[in-house]
GROMACS .gro file of C-alpha atoms in nm:
model
  452
    1UNK     CA    1  -1.524  -0.638   5.085
    2UNK     CA    2  -1.430  -0.483   4.722
    3UNK     CA    3  -1.623  -0.162   4.652
    4UNK     CA    4  -1.819  -0.088   4.360
    5UNK     CA    5  -1.621   0.030   4.042
    6UNK     CA    6  -1.719   0.150   3.746
    7UNK     CA    7  -1.667  -0.128   3.557
    8UNK     CA    8  -1.916  -0.307   3.742
    9UNK     CA    9  -2.167  -0.139   3.465
   10UNK     CA   10  -2.217  -0.454   3.319
   11UNK     CA   11  -2.351  -0.646   3.623
   12UNK     CA   12  -2.688  -0.420   3.571
   13UNK     CA   13  -2.636  -0.313   3.196
   14UNK     CA   14  -2.900  -0.373   2.979
   15UNK     CA   15  -2.861  -0.711   2.772
   16UNK     CA   16  -3.041  -0.761   2.444
   17UNK     CA   17  -3.393  -0.859   2.558
   18UNK     CA   18  -3.420  -0.585   2.787
   19UNK     CA   19  -3.441  -0.359   2.455
   20UNK     CA   20  -3.767  -0.323   2.316
   21UNK     CA   21  -3.821  -0.393   1.929
   22UNK     CA   22  -3.929  -0.034   1.862
   23UNK     CA   23  -3.701   0.154   2.047
   24UNK     CA   24  -3.480   0.239   1.757
   25UNK     CA   25  -3.554   0.262   1.414
   26UNK     CA   26  -3.381   0.004   1.240
   27UNK     CA   27  -3.475   0.014   0.856
   28UNK     CA   28  -3.168   0.260   0.805
   29UNK     CA   29  -3.181   0.456   0.451
   30UNK     CA   30  -2.915   0.429   0.207
   31UNK     CA   31  -2.917   0.750   0.057
   32UNK     CA   32  -2.739   0.878   0.373
   33UNK     CA   33  -2.444   0.722   0.290
   34UNK     CA   34  -2.411   0.810  -0.149
   35UNK     CA   35  -2.629   1.143  -0.112
   36UNK     CA   36  -2.451   1.466  -0.189
   37UNK     CA   37  -2.725   1.672  -0.032
   38UNK     CA   38  -2.727   1.410   0.288
   39UNK     CA   39  -2.334   1.489   0.316
   40UNK     CA   40  -2.425   1.844   0.269
   41UNK     CA   41  -2.694   1.837   0.539
   42UNK     CA   42  -2.449   1.651   0.811
   43UNK     CA   43  -2.181   1.931   0.728
   44UNK     CA   44  -2.413   2.186   0.880
   45UNK     CA   45  -2.634   2.009   1.109
   46UNK     CA   46  -2.316   1.778   1.297
   47UNK     CA   47  -1.985   1.873   1.215
   48UNK     CA   48  -2.021   2.263   1.223
   49UNK     CA   49  -2.201   2.187   1.545
   50UNK     CA   50  -2.051   1.884   1.749
   51UNK     CA   51  -1.696   1.854   1.982
   52UNK     CA   52  -1.466   1.618   1.790
   53UNK     CA   53  -1.142   1.451   1.839
   54UNK     CA   54  -0.859   1.629   1.685
   55UNK     CA   55  -0.552   1.445   1.797
   56UNK     CA   56  -0.384   1.336   2.175
   57UNK     CA   57  -0.247   1.590   2.400
   58UNK     CA   58   0.091   1.478   2.358
   59UNK     CA   59   0.133   1.579   1.983
   60UNK     CA   60   0.178   1.899   2.158
   61UNK     CA   61   0.388   1.962   2.405
   62UNK     CA   62   0.629   2.193   2.372
   63UNK     CA   63   0.519   2.598   2.304
   64UNK     CA   64   0.460   2.664   1.954
   65UNK     CA   65   0.354   2.280   1.881
   66UNK     CA   66   0.070   2.284   1.617
   67UNK     CA   67  -0.110   2.020   1.467
   68UNK     CA   68  -0.375   2.146   1.169
   69UNK     CA   69  -0.707   1.949   1.146
   70UNK     CA   70  -0.980   1.981   0.843
   71UNK     CA   71  -1.321   1.900   0.833
   72UNK     CA   72  -1.468   1.918   0.443
   73UNK     CA   73  -1.322   2.235   0.354
   74UNK     CA   74  -1.271   2.368   0.677
   75UNK     CA   75  -0.940   2.452   0.806
   76UNK     CA   76  -0.782   2.452   1.211
   77UNK     CA   77  -0.462   2.524   1.391
   78UNK     CA   78  -0.460   2.371   1.735
   79UNK     CA   79  -0.130   2.515   1.900
   80UNK     CA   80   0.015   2.462   2.239
   81UNK     CA   81   0.090   2.848   2.362
   82UNK     CA   82   0.378   2.990   2.568
   83UNK     CA   83   0.165   2.994   2.910
   84UNK     CA   84   0.127   2.655   2.781
   85UNK     CA   85  -0.271   2.656   2.734
   86UNK     CA   86  -0.386   2.495   2.403
   87UNK     CA   87  -0.591   2.715   2.189
   88UNK     CA   88  -0.760   2.634   1.833
   89UNK     CA   89  -0.807   2.904   1.529
   90UNK     CA   90  -0.960   2.922   1.157
   91UNK     CA   91  -0.638   2.853   0.965
   92UNK     CA   92  -0.700   3.192   0.778
   93UNK     CA   93  -0.518   3.547   0.795
   94UNK     CA   94  -0.741   3.802   0.888
   95UNK     CA   95  -0.626   4.038   0.580
   96UNK     CA   96  -0.662   3.844   0.298
   97UNK     CA   97  -0.805   3.529   0.418
   98UNK     CA   98  -0.418   3.307   0.303
   99UNK     CA   99  -0.412   2.989   0.432
  100UNK     CA  100  -0.130   3.040   0.743
  101UNK     CA  101  -0.054   2.621   0.833
  102UNK     CA  102  -0.052   2.401   0.494
  103UNK     CA  103   0.147   2.111   0.647
  104UNK     CA  104  -0.001   1.859   0.900
  105UNK     CA  105   0.204   1.978   1.167
  106UNK     CA  106   0.512   2.200   1.303
  107UNK     CA  107   0.610   2.401   1.525
  108UNK     CA  108   0.551   2.780   1.544
  109UNK     CA  109   0.796   2.903   1.887
  110UNK     CA  110   0.770   3.277   1.718
  111UNK     CA  111   0.404   3.275   1.602
  112UNK     CA  112   0.248   3.216   1.273
  113UNK     CA  113   0.366   3.449   0.964
  114UNK     CA  114   0.115   3.502   0.669
  115UNK     CA  115   0.350   3.416   0.372
  116UNK     CA  116   0.113   3.645   0.144
  117UNK     CA  117   0.173   3.991   0.300
  118UNK     CA  118   0.384   3.913   0.565
  119UNK     CA  119   0.094   3.941   0.857
  120UNK     CA  120   0.223   3.771   1.220
  121UNK     CA  121   0.059   3.665   1.475
  122UNK     CA  122   0.129   3.530   1.866
  123UNK     CA  123   0.035   3.231   1.978
  124UNK     CA  124  -0.288   3.314   2.170
  125UNK     CA  125  -0.390   3.458   1.776
  126UNK     CA  126  -0.308   3.839   1.854
  127UNK     CA  127  -0.185   4.020   1.536
  128UNK     CA  128   0.140   4.078   1.592
  129UNK     CA  129   0.312   4.307   1.313
  130UNK     CA  130   0.189   4.417   1.002
  131UNK     CA  131   0.409   4.480   0.732
  132UNK     CA  132   0.470   4.852   0.659
  133UNK     CA  133   0.229   4.892   0.960
  134UNK     CA  134   0.289   5.234   0.947
  135UNK     CA  135   0.093   5.313   0.609
  136UNK     CA  136  -0.159   5.044   0.651
  137UNK     CA  137  -0.436   5.276   0.749
  138UNK     CA  138  -0.728   5.250   1.006
  139UNK     CA  139  -0.668   4.836   1.106
  140UNK     CA  140  -0.772   4.749   1.480
  141UNK     CA  141  -0.522   4.506   1.548
  142UNK     CA  142  -0.725   4.414   1.876
  143UNK     CA  143  -0.985   4.291   1.696
  144UNK     CA  144  -0.788   4.139   1.395
  145UNK     CA  145  -0.660   3.853   1.513
  146UNK     CA  146  -0.678   3.501   1.482
  147UNK     CA  147  -1.028   3.352   1.470
  148UNK     CA  148  -1.062   3.149   1.811
  149UNK     CA  149  -1.252   2.768   1.823
  150UNK     CA  150  -1.358   2.608   2.119
  151UNK     CA  151  -1.115   2.338   2.218
  152UNK     CA  152  -1.043   2.138   2.495
  153UNK     CA  153  -0.933   1.841   2.655
  154UNK     CA  154  -1.066   1.449   2.786
  155UNK     CA  155  -0.855   1.144   2.857
  156UNK     CA  156  -0.561   1.246   2.696
  157UNK     CA  157  -0.753   1.370   2.360
  158UNK     CA  158  -0.783   1.685   2.205
  159UNK     CA  159  -1.156   1.803   2.106
  160UNK     CA  160  -1.258   2.116   1.874
  161UNK     CA  161  -1.604   2.271   1.828
  162UNK     CA  162  -1.634   2.446   1.578
  163UNK     CA  163  -1.936   2.647   1.678
  164UNK     CA  164  -1.939   2.946   1.850
  165UNK     CA  165  -2.190   2.894   2.075
  166UNK     CA  166  -2.025   2.517   2.165
  167UNK     CA  167  -2.162   2.382   2.524
  168UNK     CA  168  -1.888   2.285   2.739
  169UNK     CA  169  -1.698   1.966   2.633
  170UNK     CA  170  -1.772   1.781   3.007
  171UNK     CA  171  -2.176   1.843   2.949
  172UNK     CA  172  -2.085   1.703   2.595
  173UNK     CA  173  -1.903   1.383   2.713
  174UNK     CA  174  -2.118   1.337   3.065
  175UNK     CA  175  -1.995   1.288   3.419
  176UNK     CA  176  -2.074   0.927   3.409
  177UNK     CA  177  -1.886   0.838   3.094
  178UNK     CA  178  -1.618   1.043   3.195
  179UNK     CA  179  -1.626   0.869   3.568
  180UNK     CA  180  -1.637   0.511   3.419
  181UNK     CA  181  -1.356   0.575   3.185
  182UNK     CA  182  -1.129   0.688   3.468
  183UNK     CA  183  -1.021   0.393   3.590
  184UNK     CA  184  -0.798   0.291   3.254
  185UNK     CA  185  -0.573   0.596   3.284
  186UNK     CA  186  -0.599   0.705   2.888
  187UNK     CA  187  -0.443   0.972   2.979
  188UNK     CA  188  -0.113   0.843   3.033
  189UNK     CA  189  -0.183   0.601   2.790
  190UNK     CA  190   0.145   0.674   2.459
  191UNK     CA  191   0.078   0.624   2.075
  192UNK     CA  192   0.227   0.293   1.957
  193UNK     CA  193   0.035   0.306   1.628
  194UNK     CA  194  -0.096   0.567   1.382
  195UNK     CA  195  -0.234   0.541   1.070
  196UNK     CA  196  -0.448   0.797   0.815
  197UNK     CA  197  -0.558   0.674   0.477
  198UNK     CA  198  -0.830   0.734   0.282
  199UNK     CA  199  -1.114   0.484   0.156
  200UNK     CA  200  -1.369   0.439  -0.081
  201UNK     CA  201  -1.664   0.400   0.168
  202UNK     CA  202  -1.859   0.674   0.348
  203UNK     CA  203  -1.739   0.777   0.755
  204UNK     CA  204  -2.063   0.613   0.881
  205UNK     CA  205  -1.977   0.249   0.684
  206UNK     CA  206  -1.649   0.267   0.926
  207UNK     CA  207  -1.864   0.373   1.216
  208UNK     CA  208  -2.092   0.117   1.189
  209UNK     CA  209  -1.891  -0.192   1.082
  210UNK     CA  210  -1.696  -0.150   1.484
  211UNK     CA  211  -2.025  -0.108   1.660
  212UNK     CA  212  -2.160  -0.474   1.607
  213UNK     CA  213  -1.986  -0.844   1.651
  214UNK     CA  214  -2.274  -1.015   1.421
  215UNK     CA  215  -2.002  -0.993   1.140
  216UNK     CA  216  -1.761  -1.166   1.307
  217UNK     CA  217  -1.870  -1.554   1.225
  218UNK     CA  218  -1.871  -1.433   0.813
  219UNK     CA  219  -1.518  -1.170   0.825
  220UNK     CA  220  -1.303  -1.297   1.140
  221UNK     CA  221  -1.359  -1.685   1.164
  222UNK     CA  222  -1.062  -1.645   1.344
  223UNK     CA  223  -1.185  -1.426   1.669
  224UNK     CA  224  -1.413  -1.708   1.709
  225UNK     CA  225  -1.149  -1.938   1.893
  226UNK     CA  226  -1.136  -1.672   2.194
  227UNK     CA  227  -1.447  -1.430   2.169
  228UNK     CA  228  -1.801  -1.573   2.285
  229UNK     CA  229  -2.042  -1.396   2.025
  230UNK     CA  230  -2.394  -1.527   2.256
  231UNK     CA  231  -2.575  -1.200   2.177
  232UNK     CA  232  -2.712  -1.291   2.497
  233UNK     CA  233  -2.374  -1.250   2.692
  234UNK     CA  234  -2.376  -0.893   2.577
  235UNK     CA  235  -2.458  -0.564   2.763
  236UNK     CA  236  -2.517  -0.184   2.701
  237UNK     CA  237  -2.493   0.127   2.848
  238UNK     CA  238  -2.678   0.406   2.599
  239UNK     CA  239  -2.627   0.786   2.633
  240UNK     CA  240  -2.761   1.071   2.502
  241UNK     CA  241  -2.528   1.051   2.264
  242UNK     CA  242  -2.263   0.803   2.331
  243UNK     CA  243  -2.265   0.445   2.405
  244UNK     CA  244  -2.094   0.164   2.518
  245UNK     CA  245  -2.117  -0.212   2.490
  246UNK     CA  246  -1.949  -0.560   2.576
  247UNK     CA  247  -1.930  -0.878   2.460
  248UNK     CA  248  -1.663  -1.139   2.725
  249UNK     CA  249  -1.351  -1.267   2.605
  250UNK     CA  250  -1.475  -1.623   2.613
  251UNK     CA  251  -1.570  -1.889   2.407
  252UNK     CA  252  -1.813  -2.114   2.589
  253UNK     CA  253  -1.799  -2.517   2.607
  254UNK     CA  254  -1.451  -2.532   2.450
  255UNK     CA  255  -1.192  -2.743   2.635
  256UNK     CA  256  -0.912  -2.627   2.759
  257UNK     CA  257  -0.664  -2.668   2.551
  258UNK     CA  258  -0.873  -2.501   2.292
  259UNK     CA  259  -0.923  -2.189   2.517
  260UNK     CA  260  -0.528  -2.171   2.556
  261UNK     CA  261  -0.448  -2.236   2.229
  262UNK     CA  262  -0.700  -1.947   2.159
  263UNK     CA  263  -0.565  -1.682   2.408
  264UNK     CA  264  -0.231  -1.808   2.262
  265UNK     CA  265  -0.320  -1.661   1.944
  266UNK     CA  266  -0.451  -1.335   2.064
  267UNK     CA  267  -0.093  -1.141   1.930
  268UNK     CA  268  -0.215  -1.195   1.559
  269UNK     CA  269  -0.469  -0.960   1.637
  270UNK     CA  270  -0.470  -0.780   1.950
  271UNK     CA  271  -0.092  -0.715   1.950
  272UNK     CA  272  -0.024  -0.558   2.247
  273UNK     CA  273  -0.133  -0.904   2.473
  274UNK     CA  274   0.228  -1.044   2.385
  275UNK     CA  275   0.346  -0.872   2.743
  276UNK     CA  276   0.064  -1.096   2.935
  277UNK     CA  277   0.147  -1.414   2.769
  278UNK     CA  278   0.452  -1.523   2.973
  279UNK     CA  279   0.271  -1.487   3.281
  280UNK     CA  280  -0.071  -1.640   3.121
  281UNK     CA  281   0.143  -1.958   3.030
  282UNK     CA  282   0.289  -1.952   3.370
  283UNK     CA  283  -0.059  -1.948   3.512
  284UNK     CA  284  -0.164  -2.272   3.247
  285UNK     CA  285   0.146  -2.473   3.353
  286UNK     CA  286  -0.031  -2.505   3.697
  287UNK     CA  287  -0.321  -2.680   3.586
  288UNK     CA  288  -0.113  -2.921   3.380
  289UNK     CA  289  -0.072  -3.319   3.472
  290UNK     CA  290   0.221  -3.463   3.437
  291UNK     CA  291   0.102  -3.669   3.131
  292UNK     CA  292   0.056  -3.316   2.994
  293UNK     CA  293  -0.298  -3.330   2.969
  294UNK     CA  294  -0.498  -2.996   3.107
  295UNK     CA  295  -0.777  -2.973   3.336
  296UNK     CA  296  -0.926  -2.636   3.521
  297UNK     CA  297  -1.163  -2.642   3.834
  298UNK     CA  298  -1.482  -2.556   3.808
  299UNK     CA  299  -1.440  -2.160   3.799
  300UNK     CA  300  -1.129  -2.149   3.667
  301UNK     CA  301  -1.133  -2.081   3.228
  302UNK     CA  302  -0.884  -1.919   3.016
  303UNK     CA  303  -1.057  -1.606   3.057
  304UNK     CA  304  -0.996  -1.586   3.396
  305UNK     CA  305  -0.621  -1.674   3.396
  306UNK     CA  306  -0.547  -1.425   3.091
  307UNK     CA  307  -0.686  -1.195   3.373
  308UNK     CA  308  -0.494  -1.275   3.643
  309UNK     CA  309  -0.203  -1.284   3.394
  310UNK     CA  310  -0.308  -0.923   3.277
  311UNK     CA  311  -0.332  -0.802   3.633
  312UNK     CA  312  -0.032  -0.951   3.741
  313UNK     CA  313   0.191  -0.822   3.479
  314UNK     CA  314   0.067  -0.469   3.466
  315UNK     CA  315   0.109  -0.483   3.841
  316UNK     CA  316   0.419  -0.570   3.797
  317UNK     CA  317   0.485  -0.256   3.600
  318UNK     CA  318   0.400  -0.036   3.828
  319UNK     CA  319   0.071   0.061   3.691
  320UNK     CA  320  -0.191   0.091   3.923
  321UNK     CA  321  -0.530  -0.131   3.767
  322UNK     CA  322  -0.694  -0.119   4.116
  323UNK     CA  323  -0.977   0.062   3.991
  324UNK     CA  324  -1.020  -0.174   3.726
  325UNK     CA  325  -1.266  -0.530   3.752
  326UNK     CA  326  -1.089  -0.806   3.675
  327UNK     CA  327  -1.334  -0.865   3.371
  328UNK     CA  328  -1.168  -0.571   3.219
  329UNK     CA  329  -0.867  -0.732   3.215
  330UNK     CA  330  -0.997  -0.949   2.972
  331UNK     CA  331  -1.280  -0.814   2.760
  332UNK     CA  332  -1.260  -0.499   2.513
  333UNK     CA  333  -1.543  -0.245   2.604
  334UNK     CA  334  -1.655  -0.075   2.300
  335UNK     CA  335  -1.720   0.303   2.304
  336UNK     CA  336  -1.909   0.539   2.053
  337UNK     CA  337  -1.794   0.885   2.128
  338UNK     CA  338  -2.081   1.052   1.854
  339UNK     CA  339  -2.012   1.135   1.552
  340UNK     CA  340  -1.721   0.972   1.473
  341UNK     CA  341  -1.474   0.784   1.728
  342UNK     CA  342  -1.546   0.455   1.779
  343UNK     CA  343  -1.260   0.278   2.076
  344UNK     CA  344  -1.220  -0.084   2.198
  345UNK     CA  345  -1.089  -0.043   2.541
  346UNK     CA  346  -0.913  -0.316   2.792
  347UNK     CA  347  -0.700  -0.298   3.090
  348UNK     CA  348  -0.369  -0.132   2.977
  349UNK     CA  349  -0.436  -0.052   2.647
  350UNK     CA  350  -0.683   0.110   2.373
  351UNK     CA  351  -0.761   0.113   1.982
  352UNK     CA  352  -0.954   0.399   1.791
  353UNK     CA  353  -1.115   0.365   1.487
  354UNK     CA  354  -1.222   0.716   1.339
  355UNK     CA  355  -1.357   0.828   1.008
  356UNK     CA  356  -1.360   1.194   0.885
  357UNK     CA  357  -1.586   1.297   0.601
  358UNK     CA  358  -1.354   1.295   0.297
  359UNK     CA  359  -1.220   1.701   0.226
  360UNK     CA  360  -1.350   1.680  -0.124
  361UNK     CA  361  -1.705   1.583  -0.035
  362UNK     CA  362  -1.771   1.316  -0.224
  363UNK     CA  363  -1.982   1.109   0.017
  364UNK     CA  364  -1.870   0.760  -0.131
  365UNK     CA  365  -1.515   0.817   0.031
  366UNK     CA  366  -1.337   0.951   0.330
  367UNK     CA  367  -1.034   0.950   0.573
  368UNK     CA  368  -0.984   0.708   0.823
  369UNK     CA  369  -0.739   0.687   1.104
  370UNK     CA  370  -0.682   0.408   1.336
  371UNK     CA  371  -0.439   0.453   1.618
  372UNK     CA  372  -0.349   0.237   1.926
  373UNK     CA  373  -0.230   0.327   2.275
  374UNK     CA  374  -0.067   0.125   2.617
  375UNK     CA  375  -0.002   0.201   2.942
  376UNK     CA  376   0.290   0.185   3.034
  377UNK     CA  377   0.566   0.333   3.303
  378UNK     CA  378   0.753   0.603   3.212
  379UNK     CA  379   1.100   0.440   3.126
  380UNK     CA  380   0.944   0.240   2.855
  381UNK     CA  381   0.746   0.520   2.697
  382UNK     CA  382   0.977   0.619   2.450
  383UNK     CA  383   1.040   0.300   2.285
  384UNK     CA  384   0.709   0.216   2.220
  385UNK     CA  385   0.599   0.575   2.065
  386UNK     CA  386   0.507   0.531   1.741
  387UNK     CA  387   0.541   0.859   1.475
  388UNK     CA  388   0.188   0.906   1.261
  389UNK     CA  389   0.183   0.711   0.929
  390UNK     CA  390  -0.017   0.886   0.703
  391UNK     CA  391  -0.111   0.617   0.362
  392UNK     CA  392  -0.063   0.762  -0.004
  393UNK     CA  393  -0.099   0.459  -0.179
  394UNK     CA  394  -0.455   0.210  -0.100
  395UNK     CA  395  -0.370  -0.121  -0.002
  396UNK     CA  396   0.019  -0.021   0.055
  397UNK     CA  397  -0.022  -0.077   0.448
  398UNK     CA  398  -0.037  -0.398   0.592
  399UNK     CA  399  -0.290  -0.351   0.902
  400UNK     CA  400  -0.336  -0.636   1.172
  401UNK     CA  401  -0.509  -0.944   1.040
  402UNK     CA  402  -0.867  -0.855   1.184
  403UNK     CA  403  -0.817  -0.465   1.088
  404UNK     CA  404  -0.681  -0.535   0.744
  405UNK     CA  405  -1.054  -0.796   0.753
  406UNK     CA  406  -1.270  -0.468   0.802
  407UNK     CA  407  -1.067  -0.239   0.554
  408UNK     CA  408  -1.099  -0.492   0.282
  409UNK     CA  409  -1.444  -0.541   0.364
  410UNK     CA  410  -1.611  -0.148   0.367
  411UNK     CA  411  -1.543  -0.054   0.061
  412UNK     CA  412  -1.712  -0.381  -0.074
  413UNK     CA  413  -2.040  -0.232   0.165
  414UNK     CA  414  -2.010   0.097  -0.024
  415UNK     CA  415  -2.032  -0.061  -0.365
  416UNK     CA  416  -2.333  -0.236  -0.263
  417UNK     CA  417  -2.496   0.046  -0.112
  418UNK     CA  418  -2.488   0.197  -0.415
  419UNK     CA  419  -2.750  -0.020  -0.631
  420UNK     CA  420  -3.086   0.204  -0.670
  421UNK     CA  421  -3.290  -0.067  -0.604
  422UNK     CA  422  -3.194  -0.099  -0.239
  423UNK     CA  423  -3.334   0.201  -0.052
  424UNK     CA  424  -3.290   0.074   0.307
  425UNK     CA  425  -3.057  -0.115   0.527
  426UNK     CA  426  -3.219  -0.402   0.730
  427UNK     CA  427  -3.078  -0.389   1.094
  428UNK     CA  428  -3.105  -0.724   1.353
  429UNK     CA  429  -3.110  -0.664   1.667
  430UNK     CA  430  -2.784  -0.725   1.745
  431UNK     CA  431  -2.668  -0.448   1.577
  432UNK     CA  432  -2.897  -0.182   1.799
  433UNK     CA  433  -2.540   0.023   1.878
  434UNK     CA  434  -2.581   0.091   1.518
  435UNK     CA  435  -2.888   0.201   1.519
  436UNK     CA  436  -2.869   0.386   1.831
  437UNK     CA  437  -2.575   0.607   1.640
  438UNK     CA  438  -2.826   0.645   1.382
  439UNK     CA  439  -3.090   0.778   1.615
  440UNK     CA  440  -2.824   1.040   1.772
  441UNK     CA  441  -2.752   1.150   1.381
  442UNK     CA  442  -3.139   1.206   1.289
  443UNK     CA  443  -3.168   1.446   1.681
  444UNK     CA  444  -2.910   1.700   1.506
  445UNK     CA  445  -3.092   1.684   1.155
  446UNK     CA  446  -3.409   1.734   1.336
  447UNK     CA  447  -3.288   2.045   1.551
  448UNK     CA  448  -3.125   2.174   1.242
  449UNK     CA  449  -3.489   2.156   1.143
  450UNK     CA  450  -3.412   1.862   0.848
  451UNK     CA  451  -3.528   1.565   0.740
  452UNK     CA  452  -3.378   1.227   0.804
   0.00000   0.00000   0.00000
């Protein structure tokens, strides 16, 4: 008898009809997408207080490997120490505040050197030396090391929190969230796409766009061939700050041929499915008659065959997917980690969307970061690992189909929201994940004594 697995949460999770109409505020003020004063409130009550994803652990593998993280006008360095520990520091010399690291990433095997007056720091942040140290005066080197900030790791991601009184990362993530994600082996996945680009919309527009499937009919009609968007089949789990939702990867009522055609078209939107299709076609062939017609018996659909093909393919690669349910072989689960992290994940792969306020502080702009990860055998990782891409010219990078459609849509929404006569957005019940997300925004503002 199969024991319960974390993915079984969908069997007893919240359905749309279970959510009371007044559970969350469904009218969201448009001012929070455009007003400079609201951006300033977010800066102080959210971004200076919360754990946020700043990279992947496998980006910093060698002693001295570092990367810079910027939020508004704040800059931090995350570095791998000689003792293998990850540490994070304010990116400023303790002498006169000069920036230590100006590039996005690099290696400081011998530590950090300020180019202004040649003060030097070890990888653990200690002040090592000063120009003409004998004449420097009463400078206590023990108290003038780099200013350290909290850093931690979860599921292969590096998190940073600027708050000196930050709660433990484990408490922020939550034991239940960690347990639900463990069978996917996110920490073992490698980066197969990594793109960063400035985009003309507020960072919350990006988060909102990926927290609902209500827009699929309008923006992604090609997905209707493979995704069942019947709201009655969607399931939700809401945590204090985070959430997860799921809609079955299925099209109810379609003929077997149409179901199969939809699966075969998946690589246009989900490129990593290419590896599974050969086994999927083998399984489909078992149900094809001599005259070429296709008939599925009761209990068999293209979705169940995709599940079998995915499990067979990943198991054949030597990967242990026993902790994942059959549904997790096919169905994407959409995770939101507050404040700015969205992830779709299924067996063997994950795609994340992150959005940060633009460094110049303009609430009508943000930096979005798109990355995809795959779980692969060690001998295959190098062939699939992708280097990061920073897009300087808007529109010059072409994303895969569904993502490109979202990329083109989000700035259009920002333009519309800037009309002064429009004072709020009116969410429908299918957008409850957005409503939950904004309720967390409200809680952070309220804890800081601010109006939302």
